Short mmCIF file of the C-alpha atoms (twelve columns), coordinates in Angstrom:
data_MODEL
# 
_entry.id   MODEL 
# 
loop_
_atom_site.group_PDB 
_atom_site.id 
_atom_site.type_symbol 
_atom_site.label_atom_id 
_atom_site.label_alt_id 
_atom_site.label_comp_id 
_atom_site.label_asym_id 
_atom_site.label_seq_id 
_atom_site.Cartn_x 
_atom_site.Cartn_y 
_atom_site.Cartn_z 
_atom_site.pdbx_PDB_model_num 
ATOM 1   C CA . MET A 1   -0.006  0.052   -0.102  1 
ATOM 2   C CA . LYS A 2   1.501   3.481   -1.003  1 
ATOM 3   C CA . ARG A 3   1.960   5.741   2.122   1 
ATOM 4   C CA . ARG A 4   1.024   9.132   1.443   1 
ATOM 5   C CA . GLY A 5   2.419   10.715  4.715   1 
ATOM 6   C CA . VAL A 6   1.282   13.474  6.633   1 
ATOM 7   C CA . ILE A 7   1.322   17.207  5.255   1 
ATOM 8   C CA . ALA A 8   3.438   19.255  7.653   1 
ATOM 9   C CA . GLY A 9   2.049   22.256  9.123   1 
ATOM 10  C CA . LEU A 10  3.233   24.834  7.528   1 
ATOM 11  C CA . MET A 11  3.831   24.845  3.478   1 
ATOM 12  C CA . LEU A 12  6.421   26.858  1.973   1 
ATOM 13  C CA . ALA A 13  5.063   29.698  -0.300  1 
ATOM 14  C CA . LEU A 14  6.937   29.843  -3.178  1 
ATOM 15  C CA . ALA A 15  5.814   32.737  -5.615  1 
ATOM 16  C CA . ALA A 16  8.221   31.396  -8.493  1 
ATOM 17  C CA . GLY A 17  7.562   28.303  -10.765 1 
ATOM 18  C CA . VAL A 18  3.678   27.900  -10.090 1 
ATOM 19  C CA . ALA A 19  2.352   25.706  -12.590 1 
ATOM 20  C CA . GLN A 20  -0.856  25.607  -14.592 1 
ATOM 21  C CA . ALA A 21  -2.961  22.698  -15.982 1 
ATOM 22  C CA . GLN A 22  -4.127  22.336  -19.689 1 
ATOM 23  C CA . PRO A 23  -6.498  21.165  -20.609 1 
ATOM 24  C CA . VAL A 24  -8.181  20.270  -17.172 1 
ATOM 25  C CA . GLY A 25  -11.364 20.759  -15.076 1 
ATOM 26  C CA . ALA A 26  -12.534 24.063  -13.465 1 
ATOM 27  C CA . ASP A 27  -11.713 22.280  -10.189 1 
ATOM 28  C CA . CYS A 28  -7.639  22.020  -11.143 1 
ATOM 29  C CA . ARG A 29  -5.437  23.111  -8.629  1 
ATOM 30  C CA . VAL A 30  -1.570  22.812  -9.179  1 
ATOM 31  C CA . ALA A 31  0.702   24.593  -6.373  1 
ATOM 32  C CA . VAL A 32  4.480   24.394  -5.537  1 
ATOM 33  C CA . GLN A 33  4.847   22.773  -2.207  1 
ATOM 34  C CA . ALA A 34  8.611   22.804  -1.875  1 
ATOM 35  C CA . GLN A 35  11.702  23.659  -3.607  1 
ATOM 36  C CA . LEU A 36  14.713  21.393  -2.728  1 
ATOM 37  C CA . PRO A 37  18.443  22.045  -3.646  1 
ATOM 38  C CA . LEU A 38  19.786  18.694  -5.765  1 
ATOM 39  C CA . SER A 39  23.520  18.130  -5.255  1 
ATOM 40  C CA . PHE A 40  25.281  16.049  -7.999  1 
ATOM 41  C CA . SER A 41  27.594  13.241  -7.246  1 
ATOM 42  C CA . ARG A 42  29.378  11.073  -10.168 1 
ATOM 43  C CA . GLY A 43  26.462  12.531  -12.854 1 
ATOM 44  C CA . ARG A 44  23.644  11.469  -10.247 1 
ATOM 45  C CA . ALA A 45  21.660  14.119  -8.280  1 
ATOM 46  C CA . SER A 46  20.644  14.004  -4.902  1 
ATOM 47  C CA . ALA A 47  18.156  15.770  -2.516  1 
ATOM 48  C CA . PRO A 48  18.247  16.662  1.361   1 
ATOM 49  C CA . VAL A 49  16.092  14.149  3.274   1 
ATOM 50  C CA . ASN A 50  16.022  14.433  6.995   1 
ATOM 51  C CA . LEU A 51  15.836  11.114  9.189   1 
ATOM 52  C CA . ASP A 52  15.098  11.440  12.858  1 
ATOM 53  C CA . GLY A 53  16.345  14.698  12.970  1 
ATOM 54  C CA . GLN A 54  19.714  14.138  10.583  1 
ATOM 55  C CA . ASP A 55  19.944  15.892  7.240   1 
ATOM 56  C CA . LEU A 56  21.005  13.382  4.679   1 
ATOM 57  C CA . GLN A 57  21.714  13.465  1.159   1 
ATOM 58  C CA . MET A 58  19.772  10.712  -0.750  1 
ATOM 59  C CA . LEU A 59  19.547  9.601   -4.436  1 
ATOM 60  C CA . VAL A 60  16.718  10.887  -6.729  1 
ATOM 61  C CA . ASP A 61  16.009  7.641   -8.554  1 
ATOM 62  C CA . SER A 62  12.745  7.437   -10.269 1 
ATOM 63  C CA . GLY A 63  13.208  3.732   -11.429 1 
ATOM 64  C CA . ALA A 64  13.075  2.819   -7.754  1 
ATOM 65  C CA . GLN A 65  9.773   2.153   -6.317  1 
ATOM 66  C CA . ARG A 66  11.062  2.389   -2.887  1 
ATOM 67  C CA . ALA A 67  13.224  4.551   -0.319  1 
ATOM 68  C CA . ALA A 68  16.130  2.699   0.742   1 
ATOM 69  C CA . LEU A 69  19.154  3.654   2.864   1 
ATOM 70  C CA . THR A 70  22.961  2.040   2.793   1 
ATOM 71  C CA . ARG A 71  23.238  -0.500  5.664   1 
ATOM 72  C CA . GLN A 72  26.177  1.625   6.831   1 
ATOM 73  C CA . MET A 73  24.179  4.771   7.487   1 
ATOM 74  C CA . ALA A 74  21.238  2.638   9.001   1 
ATOM 75  C CA . ASP A 75  23.909  0.856   11.774  1 
ATOM 76  C CA . LYS A 76  25.308  4.518   12.130  1 
ATOM 77  C CA . LEU A 77  21.842  5.645   12.892  1 
ATOM 78  C CA . GLY A 78  20.942  2.815   15.079  1 
ATOM 79  C CA . LEU A 79  17.938  1.966   13.559  1 
ATOM 80  C CA . PRO A 80  15.957  -1.095  14.612  1 
ATOM 81  C CA . MET A 81  14.913  -3.874  12.721  1 
ATOM 82  C CA . ASP A 82  11.658  -4.494  11.733  1 
ATOM 83  C CA . SER A 83  10.924  -8.173  11.621  1 
ATOM 84  C CA . SER A 84  7.161   -7.959  10.765  1 
ATOM 85  C CA . GLN A 85  7.784   -7.498  7.356   1 
ATOM 86  C CA . SER A 86  10.470  -8.085  4.969   1 
ATOM 87  C CA . PHE A 87  11.193  -6.639  1.269   1 
ATOM 88  C CA . ARG A 88  12.658  -8.010  -1.968  1 
ATOM 89  C CA . ALA A 89  14.145  -5.494  -4.351  1 
ATOM 90  C CA . ASN A 90  14.312  -6.295  -7.991  1 
ATOM 91  C CA . GLY A 91  16.249  -4.624  -10.749 1 
ATOM 92  C CA . VAL A 92  19.206  -5.220  -13.318 1 
ATOM 93  C CA . GLY A 93  20.860  -8.216  -12.542 1 
ATOM 94  C CA . GLY A 94  18.035  -9.984  -10.577 1 
ATOM 95  C CA . SER A 95  16.638  -9.952  -7.246  1 
ATOM 96  C CA . SER A 96  17.885  -9.524  -3.779  1 
ATOM 97  C CA . LEU A 97  16.862  -11.728 -1.020  1 
ATOM 98  C CA . PRO A 98  14.127  -10.801 1.323   1 
ATOM 99  C CA . GLU A 99  15.195  -8.416  4.003   1 
ATOM 100 C CA . ASN A 100 13.649  -6.941  6.866   1 
ATOM 101 C CA . PRO A 101 13.494  -3.204  6.640   1 
ATOM 102 C CA . ARG A 102 14.764  -0.633  9.313   1 
ATOM 103 C CA . LEU A 103 12.203  1.455   11.452  1 
ATOM 104 C CA . VAL A 104 12.811  5.132   11.026  1 
ATOM 105 C CA . GLY A 105 11.069  6.842   13.967  1 
ATOM 106 C CA . GLN A 106 10.239  10.274  11.596  1 
ATOM 107 C CA . MET A 107 11.321  10.907  8.382   1 
ATOM 108 C CA . ARG A 108 10.409  14.491  6.191   1 
ATOM 109 C CA . PHE A 109 10.652  15.017  2.709   1 
ATOM 110 C CA . GLY A 110 9.932   18.495  1.480   1 
ATOM 111 C CA . PRO A 111 6.516   19.271  3.432   1 
ATOM 112 C CA . VAL A 112 5.772   15.533  4.359   1 
ATOM 113 C CA . VAL A 113 6.273   13.698  7.305   1 
ATOM 114 C CA . TRP A 114 6.224   9.763   7.495   1 
ATOM 115 C CA . PRO A 115 5.944   8.723   10.972  1 
ATOM 116 C CA . ARG A 116 7.223   5.192   11.842  1 
ATOM 117 C CA . TYR A 117 8.801   4.547   8.100   1 
ATOM 118 C CA . ALA A 118 9.774   1.006   7.186   1 
ATOM 119 C CA . ILE A 119 12.924  1.809   5.105   1 
ATOM 120 C CA . SER A 120 14.729  -1.234  2.987   1 
ATOM 121 C CA . THR A 121 18.743  -0.975  3.103   1 
ATOM 122 C CA . VAL A 122 20.896  -1.327  -0.049  1 
ATOM 123 C CA . ASN A 123 24.462  -1.917  -1.091  1 
ATOM 124 C CA . GLY A 124 25.943  -0.194  -4.030  1 
ATOM 125 C CA . LEU A 125 26.408  3.082   -3.332  1 
ATOM 126 C CA . PRO A 126 29.827  4.605   -2.721  1 
ATOM 127 C CA . PRO A 127 30.218  6.067   0.854   1 
ATOM 128 C CA . PRO A 128 30.904  9.566   1.133   1 
ATOM 129 C CA . GLY A 129 34.362  10.533  1.436   1 
ATOM 130 C CA . PRO A 130 36.976  13.418  1.233   1 
ATOM 131 C CA . GLY A 131 36.892  13.413  -2.582  1 
ATOM 132 C CA . ASP A 132 33.036  12.973  -3.076  1 
ATOM 133 C CA . PRO A 133 31.447  14.605  0.363   1 
ATOM 134 C CA . LEU A 134 27.959  14.671  -1.135  1 
ATOM 135 C CA . ALA A 135 27.898  11.259  -1.858  1 
ATOM 136 C CA . PRO A 136 24.249  9.828   -1.186  1 
ATOM 137 C CA . VAL A 137 23.779  7.516   1.806   1 
ATOM 138 C CA . GLY A 138 20.060  6.592   0.606   1 
ATOM 139 C CA . ILE A 139 17.648  6.319   -2.329  1 
ATOM 140 C CA . VAL A 140 14.580  8.763   -2.745  1 
ATOM 141 C CA . GLY A 141 12.271  6.379   -4.228  1 
ATOM 142 C CA . ALA A 142 8.661   6.649   -6.132  1 
ATOM 143 C CA . ASP A 143 7.236   6.173   -3.104  1 
ATOM 144 C CA . MET A 144 8.292   9.382   -1.280  1 
ATOM 145 C CA . MET A 145 7.945   11.108  -4.649  1 
ATOM 146 C CA . SER A 146 4.463   10.038  -5.600  1 
ATOM 147 C CA . SER A 147 2.807   12.478  -2.981  1 
ATOM 148 C CA . PHE A 148 3.512   15.130  -5.552  1 
ATOM 149 C CA . ASP A 149 3.866   16.032  -9.170  1 
ATOM 150 C CA . VAL A 150 7.795   16.299  -9.345  1 
ATOM 151 C CA . GLU A 151 9.908   18.817  -11.545 1 
ATOM 152 C CA . LEU A 152 13.464  17.837  -11.684 1 
ATOM 153 C CA . ASP A 153 15.350  21.265  -13.117 1 
ATOM 154 C CA . PHE A 154 18.761  19.599  -13.585 1 
ATOM 155 C CA . PRO A 155 20.499  22.499  -14.967 1 
ATOM 156 C CA . ALA A 156 19.359  24.844  -12.592 1 
ATOM 157 C CA . ARG A 157 19.965  22.076  -9.769  1 
ATOM 158 C CA . VAL A 158 16.354  22.312  -8.150  1 
ATOM 159 C CA . MET A 159 13.715  19.637  -7.456  1 
ATOM 160 C CA . ARG A 160 10.175  21.228  -7.121  1 
ATOM 161 C CA . LEU A 161 7.420   19.385  -5.218  1 
ATOM 162 C CA . TYR A 162 3.920   20.120  -6.649  1 
ATOM 163 C CA . SER A 163 0.446   19.628  -4.971  1 
ATOM 164 C CA . VAL A 164 -2.264  18.496  -7.908  1 
ATOM 165 C CA . THR A 165 -5.777  18.031  -7.056  1 
ATOM 166 C CA . GLY A 166 -8.834  17.916  -9.295  1 
ATOM 167 C CA . CYS A 167 -6.941  17.697  -12.785 1 
ATOM 168 C CA . VAL A 168 -7.626  15.232  -15.566 1 
ATOM 169 C CA . GLY A 169 -5.155  15.363  -18.410 1 
ATOM 170 C CA . PRO A 170 -1.600  17.011  -18.937 1 
ATOM 171 C CA . VAL A 171 -0.238  19.352  -15.847 1 
ATOM 172 C CA . VAL A 172 2.584   21.230  -17.207 1 
ATOM 173 C CA . PRO A 173 4.564   24.586  -15.842 1 
ATOM 174 C CA . ASN A 174 3.388   27.866  -17.229 1 
ATOM 175 C CA . ARG A 175 6.989   28.602  -17.902 1 
ATOM 176 C CA . GLY A 176 6.611   26.556  -21.277 1 
ATOM 177 C CA . GLY A 177 9.077   24.605  -23.270 1 
ATOM 178 C CA . TYR A 178 7.956   21.381  -21.926 1 
ATOM 179 C CA . GLU A 179 7.134   18.256  -24.430 1 
ATOM 180 C CA . ALA A 180 4.681   15.658  -23.695 1 
ATOM 181 C CA . LEU A 181 6.636   12.165  -24.147 1 
ATOM 182 C CA . ILE A 182 4.332   9.021   -24.929 1 
ATOM 183 C CA . THR A 183 3.935   7.176   -21.912 1 
ATOM 184 C CA . LEU A 184 3.248   3.247   -21.814 1 
ATOM 185 C CA . ASP A 185 1.982   0.587   -19.227 1 
ATOM 186 C CA . ALA A 186 4.332   0.582   -16.140 1 
ATOM 187 C CA . PRO A 187 4.716   -0.992  -12.803 1 
ATOM 188 C CA . ARG A 188 3.125   1.250   -10.162 1 
ATOM 189 C CA . ASN A 189 4.948   4.686   -9.783  1 
ATOM 190 C CA . LEU A 190 7.229   3.980   -12.556 1 
ATOM 191 C CA . PHE A 191 7.328   6.061   -15.983 1 
ATOM 192 C CA . ILE A 192 7.943   3.885   -19.084 1 
ATOM 193 C CA . VAL A 193 8.238   6.000   -22.078 1 
ATOM 194 C CA . GLU A 194 8.523   5.303   -25.963 1 
ATOM 195 C CA . VAL A 195 11.566  5.539   -27.799 1 
ATOM 196 C CA . ALA A 196 12.808  4.624   -31.168 1 
ATOM 197 C CA . LEU A 197 16.139  2.711   -31.384 1 
ATOM 198 C CA . ASN A 198 17.561  1.923   -34.761 1 
ATOM 199 C CA . GLY A 199 14.251  3.114   -36.130 1 
ATOM 200 C CA . ARG A 200 12.308  0.567   -33.747 1 
ATOM 201 C CA . LYS A 201 9.763   1.387   -31.221 1 
ATOM 202 C CA . ILE A 202 11.132  -0.181  -27.806 1 
ATOM 203 C CA . ARG A 203 10.059  0.746   -23.973 1 
ATOM 204 C CA . ALA A 204 12.515  2.951   -21.852 1 
ATOM 205 C CA . LEU A 205 12.168  3.417   -18.042 1 
ATOM 206 C CA . LEU A 206 13.205  6.978   -17.002 1 
ATOM 207 C CA . ASP A 207 15.655  6.284   -14.509 1 
ATOM 208 C CA . THR A 208 17.309  9.141   -13.002 1 
ATOM 209 C CA . GLY A 209 19.183  6.820   -10.410 1 
ATOM 210 C CA . ALA A 210 21.046  5.494   -13.462 1 
ATOM 211 C CA . ASN A 211 24.307  7.185   -14.442 1 
ATOM 212 C CA . ALA A 212 24.204  6.009   -18.005 1 
ATOM 213 C CA . SER A 213 21.628  4.558   -20.266 1 
ATOM 214 C CA . SER A 214 21.735  0.867   -21.041 1 
ATOM 215 C CA . LEU A 215 19.868  -1.902  -23.218 1 
ATOM 216 C CA . SER A 216 18.792  -5.278  -22.474 1 
ATOM 217 C CA . ARG A 217 20.446  -7.824  -24.839 1 
ATOM 218 C CA . THR A 218 16.901  -9.045  -26.034 1 
ATOM 219 C CA . ALA A 219 16.070  -5.567  -26.861 1 
ATOM 220 C CA . ALA A 220 19.434  -5.030  -28.863 1 
ATOM 221 C CA . ARG A 221 18.509  -8.374  -30.609 1 
ATOM 222 C CA . SER A 222 15.032  -6.863  -31.255 1 
ATOM 223 C CA . VAL A 223 16.718  -3.768  -33.064 1 
ATOM 224 C CA . GLY A 224 18.903  -5.834  -35.068 1 
ATOM 225 C CA . VAL A 225 22.189  -6.296  -32.955 1 
ATOM 226 C CA . ASP A 226 23.146  -9.814  -32.265 1 
ATOM 227 C CA . ALA A 227 25.697  -11.533 -30.234 1 
ATOM 228 C CA . ALA A 228 28.330  -11.812 -32.709 1 
ATOM 229 C CA . MET A 229 28.157  -7.896  -33.154 1 
ATOM 230 C CA . LEU A 230 28.482  -7.579  -29.385 1 
ATOM 231 C CA . LYS A 231 31.404  -9.609  -29.045 1 
ATOM 232 C CA . ALA A 232 33.173  -7.084  -31.246 1 
ATOM 233 C CA . ASP A 233 32.088  -4.189  -29.091 1 
ATOM 234 C CA . PRO A 234 34.369  -2.937  -25.955 1 
ATOM 235 C CA . ALA A 235 33.203  -4.952  -23.014 1 
ATOM 236 C CA . GLY A 236 32.720  -3.832  -19.359 1 
ATOM 237 C CA . SER A 237 30.679  -4.055  -16.418 1 
ATOM 238 C CA . ALA A 238 27.849  -2.090  -14.655 1 
ATOM 239 C CA . THR A 239 26.743  -2.424  -11.205 1 
ATOM 240 C CA . GLY A 240 23.500  -4.001  -10.924 1 
ATOM 241 C CA . ILE A 241 20.749  -4.687  -8.005  1 
ATOM 242 C CA . GLN A 242 22.417  -4.726  -4.335  1 
ATOM 243 C CA . GLY A 243 25.951  -3.734  -6.009  1 
ATOM 244 C CA . VAL A 244 26.109  -7.020  -8.334  1 
ATOM 245 C CA . PRO A 245 28.002  -6.700  -11.361 1 
ATOM 246 C CA . VAL A 246 26.536  -7.170  -14.786 1 
ATOM 247 C CA . VAL A 247 28.570  -7.620  -17.835 1 
ATOM 248 C CA . SER A 248 27.941  -5.027  -20.822 1 
ATOM 249 C CA . HIS A 249 29.294  -4.311  -24.282 1 
ATOM 250 C CA . ARG A 250 29.217  -0.705  -25.329 1 
ATOM 251 C CA . HIS A 251 27.743  -0.698  -29.055 1 
ATOM 252 C CA . ARG A 252 27.285  2.044   -31.789 1 
ATOM 253 C CA . PHE A 253 23.475  2.197   -32.908 1 
ATOM 254 C CA . ALA A 254 22.603  3.698   -35.933 1 
ATOM 255 C CA . SER A 255 20.015  6.465   -33.755 1 
ATOM 256 C CA . LEU A 256 17.807  7.036   -31.010 1 
ATOM 257 C CA . ILE A 257 14.961  9.081   -30.924 1 
ATOM 258 C CA . VAL A 258 13.311  10.726  -27.516 1 
ATOM 259 C CA . GLY A 259 10.359  12.974  -28.146 1 
ATOM 260 C CA . SER A 260 11.379  15.003  -30.995 1 
ATOM 261 C CA . THR A 261 15.235  14.658  -30.482 1 
ATOM 262 C CA . THR A 262 17.249  12.479  -32.374 1 
ATOM 263 C CA . PHE A 263 20.614  11.395  -31.748 1 
ATOM 264 C CA . ALA A 264 22.945  9.665   -34.334 1 
ATOM 265 C CA . GLY A 265 25.325  7.210   -33.711 1 
ATOM 266 C CA . PRO A 266 24.748  6.974   -29.757 1 
ATOM 267 C CA . GLN A 267 26.648  4.584   -28.248 1 
ATOM 268 C CA . ILE A 268 24.841  2.494   -25.688 1 
ATOM 269 C CA . ALA A 269 25.843  -0.095  -23.234 1 
ATOM 270 C CA . VAL A 270 24.320  -3.393  -23.672 1 
ATOM 271 C CA . GLN A 271 23.830  -5.474  -20.841 1 
ATOM 272 C CA . ASP A 272 23.536  -9.036  -20.290 1 
ATOM 273 C CA . SER A 273 20.540  -9.128  -18.171 1 
ATOM 274 C CA . ASP A 274 16.594  -9.162  -18.751 1 
ATOM 275 C CA . PHE A 275 15.100  -5.678  -17.735 1 
ATOM 276 C CA . GLY A 276 11.503  -7.375  -17.628 1 
ATOM 277 C CA . ALA A 277 8.622   -4.764  -18.151 1 
ATOM 278 C CA . PHE A 278 10.930  -2.478  -20.155 1 
ATOM 279 C CA . ASP A 279 13.793  -2.687  -22.787 1 
ATOM 280 C CA . MET A 280 16.122  -0.016  -22.057 1 
ATOM 281 C CA . LEU A 281 17.039  2.646   -19.226 1 
ATOM 282 C CA . LEU A 282 17.079  5.927   -20.122 1 
ATOM 283 C CA . GLY A 283 19.622  7.699   -17.471 1 
ATOM 284 C CA . MET A 284 21.326  10.613  -16.455 1 
ATOM 285 C CA . ASP A 285 23.576  10.871  -19.614 1 
ATOM 286 C CA . TYR A 286 20.471  11.989  -21.442 1 
ATOM 287 C CA . LEU A 287 18.822  13.812  -18.744 1 
ATOM 288 C CA . ARG A 288 21.299  15.844  -16.624 1 
ATOM 289 C CA . THR A 289 21.122  18.675  -18.904 1 
ATOM 290 C CA . ARG A 290 17.189  18.910  -19.332 1 
ATOM 291 C CA . SER A 291 14.299  19.165  -17.016 1 
ATOM 292 C CA . LEU A 292 11.948  16.391  -16.159 1 
ATOM 293 C CA . TRP A 293 8.468   16.612  -15.057 1 
ATOM 294 C CA . LEU A 294 7.090   13.704  -13.644 1 
ATOM 295 C CA . SER A 295 3.164   13.900  -12.961 1 
ATOM 296 C CA . TYR A 296 2.325   11.199  -10.481 1 
ATOM 297 C CA . ALA A 297 -1.281  12.809  -10.571 1 
ATOM 298 C CA . THR A 298 -2.163  12.161  -14.092 1 
ATOM 299 C CA . GLY A 299 0.609   9.547   -15.344 1 
ATOM 300 C CA . GLN A 300 2.137   11.834  -17.803 1 
ATOM 301 C CA . VAL A 301 5.654   12.753  -18.636 1 
ATOM 302 C CA . PHE A 302 7.178   16.246  -19.708 1 
ATOM 303 C CA . ILE A 303 10.545  16.900  -20.802 1 
ATOM 304 C CA . ARG A 304 12.351  20.435  -21.766 1 
ATOM 305 C CA . ALA A 305 16.090  21.015  -22.947 1 
ATOM 306 C CA . GLY A 306 17.588  23.063  -20.018 1 
ATOM 307 C CA . GLY A 307 21.069  23.791  -21.763 1 
ATOM 308 C CA . PRO A 308 23.823  22.917  -24.130 1 
ATOM 309 C CA . ARG A 309 23.097  19.840  -26.138 1 
ATOM 310 C CA . PRO A 310 24.441  16.561  -24.338 1 
ATOM 311 C CA . PRO A 311 26.493  14.373  -25.749 1 
ATOM 312 C CA . PRO A 312 24.608  11.376  -27.512 1 
ATOM 313 C CA . PRO A 313 23.800  8.606   -24.553 1 
# 
């Protein structure tokens, strides 16, 4: 069951960036509730989250359904284990073993407070250090973000959280410049969009938690790239679920089309893994110079170029 949390007593009144809905009913209301700073580490964005009175940087991950915390940080905070339930994480590279979550007395994200929040633990996030003090120690998942419509303005390093009520159809900022992407059926609170690779339509998960875009081997075959072609490509590895390495080959495709933007000759890692409900992870190599609007209220996705054109993913 999705946990919405309790709206804190005083909302942040931000005059700038108020959104409007079009087309919608007369009762549609869209209002910004919080504006959070984004920090970058290893090409990915993190936002502040308060756990039991301590401010932490947590990775903004539109591809994760639940929030999570590194085991090291859970131990450091002394969070007790909740033996009454267990969670299994699914992702690239397979699934984790079921694990008991840790109990946070109070978790605050923007204006929302969750009392006694059961948070999963995760491996695979490098710890903060002298060279990377802002490295995230956890994950902001869709269970947290879906309380709002979320605008991720990566060029401005800002995350805006909007309340949306009474709206039917697209809800976009009145600043303009946003383009709607074609959304497809997806697991709860995730966003899968239609893209074209080598001229063929495939399903891409919008994944702000992925540093780079990648493709499943099955999807590569469907667009005309077989095992012999991949064998001639540079080999490497990617980090899968719970830090498990996944073999990959970096292949140059003919073209990638996302919305109205065409990339000629993009190099994309083809992973020796099955992605399940989607074919591709569309990661931060594509997203970090753009603004992204995720409408959890209406299931729509909007994107806007926000800086110099990025290199092909």
